mmCIF file of N, CA, C and O in Angstrom:
data_model
loop_
_atom_site.group_PDB
_atom_site.id
_atom_site.type_symbol
_atom_site.label_atom_id
_atom_site.label_comp_id
_atom_site.label_asym_id
_atom_site.label_seq_id
_atom_site.Cartn_x
_atom_site.Cartn_y
_atom_site.Cartn_z
ATOM 1 N N PRO A 5 -194.012 -91.014 -53.203
ATOM 2 C CA PRO A 5 -193.993 -92.141 -52.284
ATOM 3 C C PRO A 5 -194.382 -91.706 -50.874
ATOM 4 O O PRO A 5 -194.171 -90.575 -50.487
ATOM 5 N N ARG A 6 -194.900 -92.628 -50.123
ATOM 6 C CA ARG A 6 -195.348 -92.318 -48.778
ATOM 7 C C ARG A 6 -194.377 -92.887 -47.741
ATOM 8 O O ARG A 6 -193.679 -93.852 -47.992
ATOM 9 N N LEU A 7 -194.361 -92.267 -46.582
ATOM 10 C CA LEU A 7 -193.576 -92.782 -45.470
ATOM 11 C C LEU A 7 -194.403 -93.816 -44.719
ATOM 12 O O LEU A 7 -195.616 -93.667 -44.597
ATOM 13 N N PRO A 8 -193.765 -94.879 -44.192
ATOM 14 C CA PRO A 8 -194.532 -95.867 -43.437
ATOM 15 C C PRO A 8 -194.997 -95.289 -42.108
ATOM 16 O O PRO A 8 -194.405 -94.357 -41.578
ATOM 17 N N ASP A 9 -196.088 -95.860 -41.582
ATOM 18 C CA ASP A 9 -196.572 -95.456 -40.268
ATOM 19 C C ASP A 9 -195.532 -95.802 -39.220
ATOM 20 O O ASP A 9 -194.887 -96.840 -39.294
ATOM 21 N N ARG A 10 -195.358 -94.935 -38.215
ATOM 22 C CA ARG A 10 -194.342 -95.171 -37.188
ATOM 23 C C ARG A 10 -194.589 -96.449 -36.397
ATOM 24 O O ARG A 10 -193.657 -97.104 -35.966
ATOM 25 N N GLY A 11 -195.822 -96.820 -36.188
ATOM 26 C CA GLY A 11 -196.138 -97.980 -35.362
ATOM 27 C C GLY A 11 -196.089 -99.307 -36.092
ATOM 28 O O GLY A 11 -196.259 -100.344 -35.496
ATOM 29 N N LYS A 12 -195.846 -99.304 -37.382
ATOM 30 C CA LYS A 12 -195.886 -100.538 -38.158
ATOM 31 C C LYS A 12 -194.527 -100.820 -38.774
ATOM 32 O O LYS A 12 -193.813 -99.925 -39.191
ATOM 33 N N LEU A 13 -194.187 -102.094 -38.842
ATOM 34 C CA LEU A 13 -192.994 -102.513 -39.570
ATOM 35 C C LEU A 13 -193.454 -103.021 -40.929
ATOM 36 O O LEU A 13 -194.328 -103.873 -41.023
ATOM 37 N N HIS A 14 -192.890 -102.489 -41.969
ATOM 38 C CA HIS A 14 -193.254 -102.895 -43.320
ATOM 39 C C HIS A 14 -192.202 -103.848 -43.863
ATOM 40 O O HIS A 14 -191.018 -103.682 -43.587
ATOM 41 N N PRO A 15 -192.622 -104.832 -44.644
ATOM 42 C CA PRO A 15 -191.609 -105.638 -45.324
ATOM 43 C C PRO A 15 -190.847 -104.731 -46.279
ATOM 44 O O PRO A 15 -191.402 -103.785 -46.822
ATOM 45 N N PHE A 16 -189.577 -104.956 -46.428
ATOM 46 C CA PHE A 16 -188.763 -104.073 -47.262
ATOM 47 C C PHE A 16 -188.254 -104.851 -48.450
ATOM 48 O O PHE A 16 -187.785 -105.966 -48.292
ATOM 49 N N PRO A 17 -188.280 -104.387 -49.639
ATOM 50 C CA PRO A 17 -188.881 -103.106 -49.993
ATOM 51 C C PRO A 17 -190.383 -103.250 -50.177
ATOM 52 O O PRO A 17 -190.837 -104.174 -50.802
ATOM 53 N N CYS A 18 -191.126 -102.352 -49.599
ATOM 54 C CA CYS A 18 -192.573 -102.358 -49.791
ATOM 55 C C CYS A 18 -192.909 -101.268 -50.805
ATOM 56 O O CYS A 18 -192.201 -100.272 -50.890
ATOM 57 N N PRO A 19 -193.944 -101.440 -51.562
ATOM 58 C CA PRO A 19 -194.284 -100.449 -52.590
ATOM 59 C C PRO A 19 -194.511 -99.067 -51.976
ATOM 60 O O PRO A 19 -195.304 -98.905 -51.066
ATOM 61 N N GLY A 20 -193.756 -98.109 -52.416
ATOM 62 C CA GLY A 20 -193.939 -96.742 -51.973
ATOM 63 C C GLY A 20 -193.245 -96.388 -50.673
ATOM 64 O O GLY A 20 -193.307 -95.250 -50.237
ATOM 65 N N CYS A 21 -192.590 -97.336 -50.015
ATOM 66 C CA CYS A 21 -191.922 -97.041 -48.740
ATOM 67 C C CYS A 21 -190.535 -96.457 -48.985
ATOM 68 O O CYS A 21 -189.820 -96.885 -49.880
ATOM 69 N N LEU A 22 -190.159 -95.508 -48.162
ATOM 70 C CA LEU A 22 -188.839 -94.888 -48.263
ATOM 71 C C LEU A 22 -187.878 -95.402 -47.207
ATOM 72 O O LEU A 22 -186.674 -95.234 -47.346
ATOM 73 N N LEU A 23 -188.389 -95.991 -46.148
ATOM 74 C CA LEU A 23 -187.546 -96.408 -45.042
ATOM 75 C C LEU A 23 -187.532 -97.925 -44.898
ATOM 76 O O LEU A 23 -188.557 -98.576 -45.057
ATOM 77 N N PRO A 24 -186.358 -98.516 -44.583
ATOM 78 C CA PRO A 24 -186.316 -99.957 -44.317
ATOM 79 C C PRO A 24 -186.907 -100.256 -42.943
ATOM 80 O O PRO A 24 -187.128 -99.343 -42.149
ATOM 81 N N PRO A 25 -187.150 -101.530 -42.633
ATOM 82 C CA PRO A 25 -187.655 -101.859 -41.306
ATOM 83 C C PRO A 25 -186.606 -101.527 -40.245
ATOM 84 O O PRO A 25 -185.436 -101.330 -40.554
ATOM 85 N N ARG A 26 -187.021 -101.477 -38.994
ATOM 86 C CA ARG A 26 -186.082 -101.180 -37.910
ATOM 87 C C ARG A 26 -185.038 -102.282 -37.808
ATOM 88 O O ARG A 26 -185.341 -103.455 -37.930
ATOM 89 N N VAL A 27 -183.806 -101.876 -37.529
ATOM 90 C CA VAL A 27 -182.699 -102.812 -37.394
ATOM 91 C C VAL A 27 -182.042 -102.570 -36.041
ATOM 92 O O VAL A 27 -181.824 -101.426 -35.645
ATOM 93 N N HIS A 28 -181.732 -103.621 -35.354
ATOM 94 C CA HIS A 28 -181.001 -103.512 -34.096
ATOM 95 C C HIS A 28 -179.511 -103.631 -34.412
ATOM 96 O O HIS A 28 -179.095 -104.536 -35.128
ATOM 97 N N VAL A 29 -178.730 -102.719 -33.874
ATOM 98 C CA VAL A 29 -177.298 -102.713 -34.126
ATOM 99 C C VAL A 29 -176.566 -102.975 -32.812
ATOM 100 O O VAL A 29 -176.802 -102.296 -31.812
ATOM 101 N N LEU A 30 -175.700 -103.954 -32.850
ATOM 102 C CA LEU A 30 -174.863 -104.289 -31.708
ATOM 103 C C LEU A 30 -173.482 -103.706 -31.961
ATOM 104 O O LEU A 30 -172.916 -103.900 -33.040
ATOM 105 N N VAL A 31 -172.955 -102.967 -30.990
ATOM 106 C CA VAL A 31 -171.631 -102.358 -31.123
ATOM 107 C C VAL A 31 -170.780 -102.831 -29.957
ATOM 108 O O VAL A 31 -171.176 -102.718 -28.799
ATOM 109 N N LEU A 32 -169.609 -103.349 -30.284
ATOM 110 C CA LEU A 32 -168.657 -103.792 -29.277
ATOM 111 C C LEU A 32 -167.333 -103.115 -29.578
ATOM 112 O O LEU A 32 -166.856 -103.160 -30.720
ATOM 113 N N GLY A 33 -166.749 -102.461 -28.600
ATOM 114 C CA GLY A 33 -165.483 -101.779 -28.824
ATOM 115 C C GLY A 33 -164.507 -102.009 -27.697
ATOM 116 O O GLY A 33 -164.878 -102.008 -26.522
ATOM 117 N N LEU A 34 -163.260 -102.247 -28.063
ATOM 118 C CA LEU A 34 -162.167 -102.385 -27.108
ATOM 119 C C LEU A 34 -161.101 -101.377 -27.515
ATOM 120 O O LEU A 34 -160.637 -101.391 -28.657
ATOM 121 N N HIS A 35 -160.701 -100.503 -26.582
ATOM 122 C CA HIS A 35 -159.753 -99.436 -26.902
ATOM 123 C C HIS A 35 -158.566 -99.499 -25.952
ATOM 124 O O HIS A 35 -158.685 -99.958 -24.815
ATOM 125 N N SER A 36 -157.441 -99.020 -26.413
ATOM 126 C CA SER A 36 -156.199 -99.129 -25.653
ATOM 127 C C SER A 36 -156.225 -98.397 -24.319
ATOM 128 O O SER A 36 -155.510 -98.786 -23.393
ATOM 129 N N THR A 37 -157.024 -97.364 -24.179
ATOM 130 C CA THR A 37 -157.027 -96.602 -22.931
ATOM 131 C C THR A 37 -157.813 -97.283 -21.812
ATOM 132 O O THR A 37 -157.596 -96.978 -20.649
ATOM 133 N N VAL A 38 -158.712 -98.204 -22.162
ATOM 134 C CA VAL A 38 -159.539 -98.838 -21.134
ATOM 135 C C VAL A 38 -159.452 -100.361 -21.114
ATOM 136 O O VAL A 38 -159.949 -100.990 -20.189
ATOM 137 N N THR A 39 -158.819 -100.961 -22.119
ATOM 138 C CA THR A 39 -158.759 -102.415 -22.223
ATOM 139 C C THR A 39 -157.308 -102.872 -22.166
ATOM 140 O O THR A 39 -156.478 -102.383 -22.934
ATOM 141 N N PRO A 40 -156.976 -103.808 -21.287
ATOM 142 C CA PRO A 40 -155.602 -104.297 -21.205
ATOM 143 C C PRO A 40 -155.137 -104.922 -22.529
ATOM 144 O O PRO A 40 -155.938 -105.464 -23.293
ATOM 145 N N LEU A 41 -153.846 -104.842 -22.781
ATOM 146 C CA LEU A 41 -153.259 -105.362 -24.018
ATOM 147 C C LEU A 41 -153.582 -106.839 -24.223
ATOM 148 O O LEU A 41 -153.901 -107.260 -25.333
ATOM 149 N N ALA A 42 -153.529 -107.626 -23.177
ATOM 150 C CA ALA A 42 -153.798 -109.062 -23.306
ATOM 151 C C ALA A 42 -155.208 -109.328 -23.843
ATOM 152 O O ALA A 42 -155.416 -110.229 -24.653
ATOM 153 N N VAL A 43 -156.172 -108.529 -23.428
ATOM 154 C CA VAL A 43 -157.552 -108.684 -23.913
ATOM 155 C C VAL A 43 -157.648 -108.246 -25.367
ATOM 156 O O VAL A 43 -158.269 -108.916 -26.189
ATOM 157 N N ARG A 44 -157.017 -107.115 -25.722
ATOM 158 C CA ARG A 44 -157.049 -106.637 -27.112
ATOM 159 C C ARG A 44 -156.372 -107.624 -28.045
ATOM 160 O O ARG A 44 -156.825 -107.834 -29.170
ATOM 161 N N GLU A 45 -155.294 -108.251 -27.603
ATOM 162 C CA GLU A 45 -154.611 -109.248 -28.446
ATOM 163 C C GLU A 45 -155.512 -110.440 -28.720
ATOM 164 O O GLU A 45 -155.509 -110.981 -29.823
ATOM 165 N N ARG A 46 -156.290 -110.852 -27.736
ATOM 166 C CA ARG A 46 -157.210 -111.985 -27.935
ATOM 167 C C ARG A 46 -158.347 -111.625 -28.873
ATOM 168 O O ARG A 46 -158.908 -112.484 -29.550
ATOM 169 N N ALA A 47 -158.725 -110.344 -28.917
ATOM 170 C CA ALA A 47 -159.849 -109.903 -29.750
ATOM 171 C C ALA A 47 -159.400 -109.422 -31.122
ATOM 172 O O ALA A 47 -160.245 -109.145 -31.970
ATOM 173 N N ALA A 48 -158.109 -109.316 -31.361
ATOM 174 C CA ALA A 48 -157.610 -108.803 -32.649
ATOM 175 C C ALA A 48 -157.858 -109.810 -33.764
ATOM 176 O O ALA A 48 -157.749 -111.023 -33.566
ATOM 177 N N PHE A 49 -158.202 -109.299 -34.929
ATOM 178 C CA PHE A 49 -158.418 -110.124 -36.113
ATOM 179 C C PHE A 49 -157.278 -109.869 -37.094
ATOM 180 O O PHE A 49 -157.062 -108.730 -37.492
ATOM 181 N N PRO A 50 -156.550 -110.900 -37.513
ATOM 182 C CA PRO A 50 -155.442 -110.679 -38.441
ATOM 183 C C PRO A 50 -155.909 -110.245 -39.831
ATOM 184 O O PRO A 50 -155.230 -109.487 -40.503
ATOM 185 N N ALA A 51 -157.053 -110.737 -40.285
ATOM 186 C CA ALA A 51 -157.577 -110.381 -41.607
ATOM 187 C C ALA A 51 -158.984 -109.818 -41.436
ATOM 188 O O ALA A 51 -159.912 -110.565 -41.122
ATOM 189 N N PRO A 52 -159.169 -108.502 -41.609
ATOM 190 C CA PRO A 52 -160.501 -107.909 -41.390
ATOM 191 C C PRO A 52 -161.620 -108.543 -42.205
ATOM 192 O O PRO A 52 -162.733 -108.700 -41.712
ATOM 193 N N ALA A 53 -161.344 -108.940 -43.457
ATOM 194 C CA ALA A 53 -162.401 -109.561 -44.269
ATOM 195 C C ALA A 53 -162.848 -110.876 -43.644
ATOM 196 O O ALA A 53 -164.033 -111.189 -43.587
ATOM 197 N N GLY A 54 -161.924 -111.648 -43.155
ATOM 198 C CA GLY A 54 -162.267 -112.896 -42.490
ATOM 199 C C GLY A 54 -162.988 -112.656 -41.179
ATOM 200 O O GLY A 54 -163.835 -113.445 -40.766
ATOM 201 N N ALA A 55 -162.665 -111.557 -40.519
ATOM 202 C CA ALA A 55 -163.303 -111.229 -39.252
ATOM 203 C C ALA A 55 -164.781 -110.944 -39.436
ATOM 204 O O ALA A 55 -165.618 -111.423 -38.675
ATOM 205 N N ALA A 56 -165.133 -110.167 -40.449
ATOM 206 C CA ALA A 56 -166.541 -109.864 -40.703
ATOM 207 C C ALA A 56 -167.305 -111.138 -41.044
ATOM 208 O O ALA A 56 -168.438 -111.327 -40.589
ATOM 209 N N ALA A 57 -166.690 -112.030 -41.825
ATOM 210 C CA ALA A 57 -167.336 -113.301 -42.155
ATOM 211 C C ALA A 57 -167.539 -114.144 -40.896
ATOM 212 O O ALA A 57 -168.575 -114.789 -40.735
ATOM 213 N N TRP A 58 -166.556 -114.129 -40.000
ATOM 214 C CA TRP A 58 -166.669 -114.877 -38.750
ATOM 215 C C TRP A 58 -167.830 -114.347 -37.916
ATOM 216 O O TRP A 58 -168.612 -115.123 -37.365
ATOM 217 N N VAL A 59 -167.961 -113.031 -37.820
ATOM 218 C CA VAL A 59 -169.055 -112.438 -37.049
ATOM 219 C C VAL A 59 -170.395 -112.754 -37.705
ATOM 220 O O VAL A 59 -171.365 -113.117 -37.033
ATOM 221 N N ARG A 60 -170.481 -112.651 -39.042
ATOM 222 C CA ARG A 60 -171.739 -112.938 -39.748
ATOM 223 C C ARG A 60 -172.155 -114.393 -39.597
ATOM 224 O O ARG A 60 -173.335 -114.718 -39.674
ATOM 225 N N ALA A 61 -171.197 -115.292 -39.398
ATOM 226 C CA ALA A 61 -171.515 -116.717 -39.256
ATOM 227 C C ALA A 61 -172.186 -117.023 -37.917
ATOM 228 O O ALA A 61 -172.744 -118.094 -37.738
ATOM 229 N N ARG A 62 -172.137 -116.085 -36.970
ATOM 230 C CA ARG A 62 -172.776 -116.291 -35.687
ATOM 231 C C ARG A 62 -174.290 -116.198 -35.847
ATOM 232 O O ARG A 62 -174.794 -115.497 -36.730
ATOM 233 N N ALA A 63 -175.009 -116.849 -34.981
ATOM 234 C CA ALA A 63 -176.472 -116.841 -35.041
ATOM 235 C C ALA A 63 -177.015 -115.423 -34.869
ATOM 236 O O ALA A 63 -176.493 -114.639 -34.094
ATOM 237 N N ALA A 64 -178.032 -115.097 -35.621
ATOM 238 C CA ALA A 64 -178.786 -113.848 -35.524
ATOM 239 C C ALA A 64 -178.031 -112.612 -35.999
ATOM 240 O O ALA A 64 -178.464 -111.505 -35.771
ATOM 241 N N VAL A 65 -176.905 -112.769 -36.683
ATOM 242 C CA VAL A 65 -176.174 -111.623 -37.232
ATOM 243 C C VAL A 65 -176.408 -111.593 -38.741
ATOM 244 O O VAL A 65 -176.042 -112.515 -39.451
ATOM 245 N N ASP A 66 -177.039 -110.508 -39.209
ATOM 246 C CA ASP A 66 -177.325 -110.373 -40.634
ATOM 247 C C ASP A 66 -176.176 -109.717 -41.391
ATOM 248 O O ASP A 66 -175.842 -110.118 -42.496
ATOM 249 N N GLU A 67 -175.599 -108.685 -40.810
ATOM 250 C CA GLU A 67 -174.502 -107.956 -41.442
ATOM 251 C C GLU A 67 -173.492 -107.597 -40.372
ATOM 252 O O GLU A 67 -173.839 -107.447 -39.207
ATOM 253 N N ALA A 68 -172.224 -107.434 -40.793
ATOM 254 C CA ALA A 68 -171.198 -107.091 -39.814
ATOM 255 C C ALA A 68 -170.093 -106.267 -40.447
ATOM 256 O O ALA A 68 -169.812 -106.380 -41.636
ATOM 257 N N LEU A 69 -169.493 -105.435 -39.610
ATOM 258 C CA LEU A 69 -168.330 -104.650 -39.997
ATOM 259 C C LEU A 69 -167.354 -104.717 -38.831
ATOM 260 O O LEU A 69 -167.749 -104.542 -37.681
ATOM 261 N N VAL A 70 -166.078 -105.006 -39.134
ATOM 262 C CA VAL A 70 -165.063 -105.090 -38.097
ATOM 263 C C VAL A 70 -163.972 -104.080 -38.417
ATOM 264 O O VAL A 70 -163.463 -104.027 -39.535
ATOM 265 N N LEU A 71 -163.634 -103.264 -37.413
ATOM 266 C CA LEU A 71 -162.532 -102.318 -37.519
ATOM 267 C C LEU A 71 -161.483 -102.769 -36.516
ATOM 268 O O LEU A 71 -161.740 -102.818 -35.315
ATOM 269 N N SER A 72 -160.310 -103.145 -37.015
ATOM 270 C CA SER A 72 -159.259 -103.649 -36.149
ATOM 271 C C SER A 72 -157.973 -102.897 -36.450
ATOM 272 O O SER A 72 -157.456 -102.962 -37.564
ATOM 273 N N THR A 73 -157.462 -102.161 -35.461
ATOM 274 C CA THR A 73 -156.198 -101.442 -35.601
ATOM 275 C C THR A 73 -155.294 -101.864 -34.449
ATOM 276 O O THR A 73 -155.665 -102.695 -33.625
ATOM 277 N N CYS A 74 -154.117 -101.252 -34.375
ATOM 278 C CA CYS A 74 -153.197 -101.615 -33.285
ATOM 279 C C CYS A 74 -153.711 -101.134 -31.932
ATOM 280 O O CYS A 74 -153.325 -101.674 -30.896
ATOM 281 N N ASN A 75 -154.585 -100.129 -31.909
ATOM 282 C CA ASN A 75 -155.066 -99.568 -30.653
ATOM 283 C C ASN A 75 -156.484 -99.976 -30.274
ATOM 284 O O ASN A 75 -156.894 -99.758 -29.140
ATOM 285 N N ARG A 76 -157.255 -100.506 -31.220
ATOM 286 C CA ARG A 76 -158.638 -100.803 -30.885
ATOM 287 C C ARG A 76 -159.224 -101.851 -31.821
ATOM 288 O O ARG A 76 -158.733 -102.104 -32.906
ATOM 289 N N VAL A 77 -160.293 -102.447 -31.351
ATOM 290 C CA VAL A 77 -161.108 -103.384 -32.141
ATOM 291 C C VAL A 77 -162.546 -102.948 -31.946
ATOM 292 O O VAL A 77 -162.999 -102.758 -30.823
ATOM 293 N N GLU A 78 -163.276 -102.773 -33.057
ATOM 294 C CA GLU A 78 -164.689 -102.432 -32.991
ATOM 295 C C GLU A 78 -165.460 -103.383 -33.889
ATOM 296 O O GLU A 78 -165.039 -103.649 -35.014
ATOM 297 N N VAL A 79 -166.566 -103.861 -33.394
ATOM 298 C CA VAL A 79 -167.442 -104.744 -34.162
ATOM 299 C C VAL A 79 -168.820 -104.117 -34.194
ATOM 300 O O VAL A 79 -169.380 -103.759 -33.154
ATOM 301 N N TYR A 80 -169.358 -103.950 -35.387
ATOM 302 C CA TYR A 80 -170.717 -103.439 -35.600
ATOM 303 C C TYR A 80 -171.494 -104.580 -36.263
ATOM 304 O O TYR A 80 -171.076 -105.090 -37.302
ATOM 305 N N ALA A 81 -172.614 -104.978 -35.669
ATOM 306 C CA ALA A 81 -173.387 -106.083 -36.219
ATOM 307 C C ALA A 81 -174.869 -105.737 -36.237
ATOM 308 O O ALA A 81 -175.406 -105.214 -35.251
ATOM 309 N N ALA A 82 -175.516 -105.999 -37.360
ATOM 310 C CA ALA A 82 -176.972 -105.850 -37.473
ATOM 311 C C ALA A 82 -177.585 -107.187 -37.080
ATOM 312 O O ALA A 82 -177.301 -108.211 -37.699
ATOM 313 N N VAL A 83 -178.414 -107.138 -36.040
ATOM 314 C CA VAL A 83 -179.012 -108.388 -35.547
ATOM 315 C C VAL A 83 -180.523 -108.316 -35.632
ATOM 316 O O VAL A 83 -181.102 -107.269 -35.746
#
């Protein structure tokens, strides 16, 4: 198989291509050392599975992953 040209975006999967097209990733993180508790409480998701679905339902988000703990909230979204 061949690698796609760097200057071109190929539809994926394209015959013989090893790499998917470029993806933009949005990362948002709130951590206990830099974000006040009141802000983290507003951003906390009680059910992580529901949180990822909520993020994916937003416009221009193809995939999402949400990490929510007592000290931080992180959202990774492919847009």
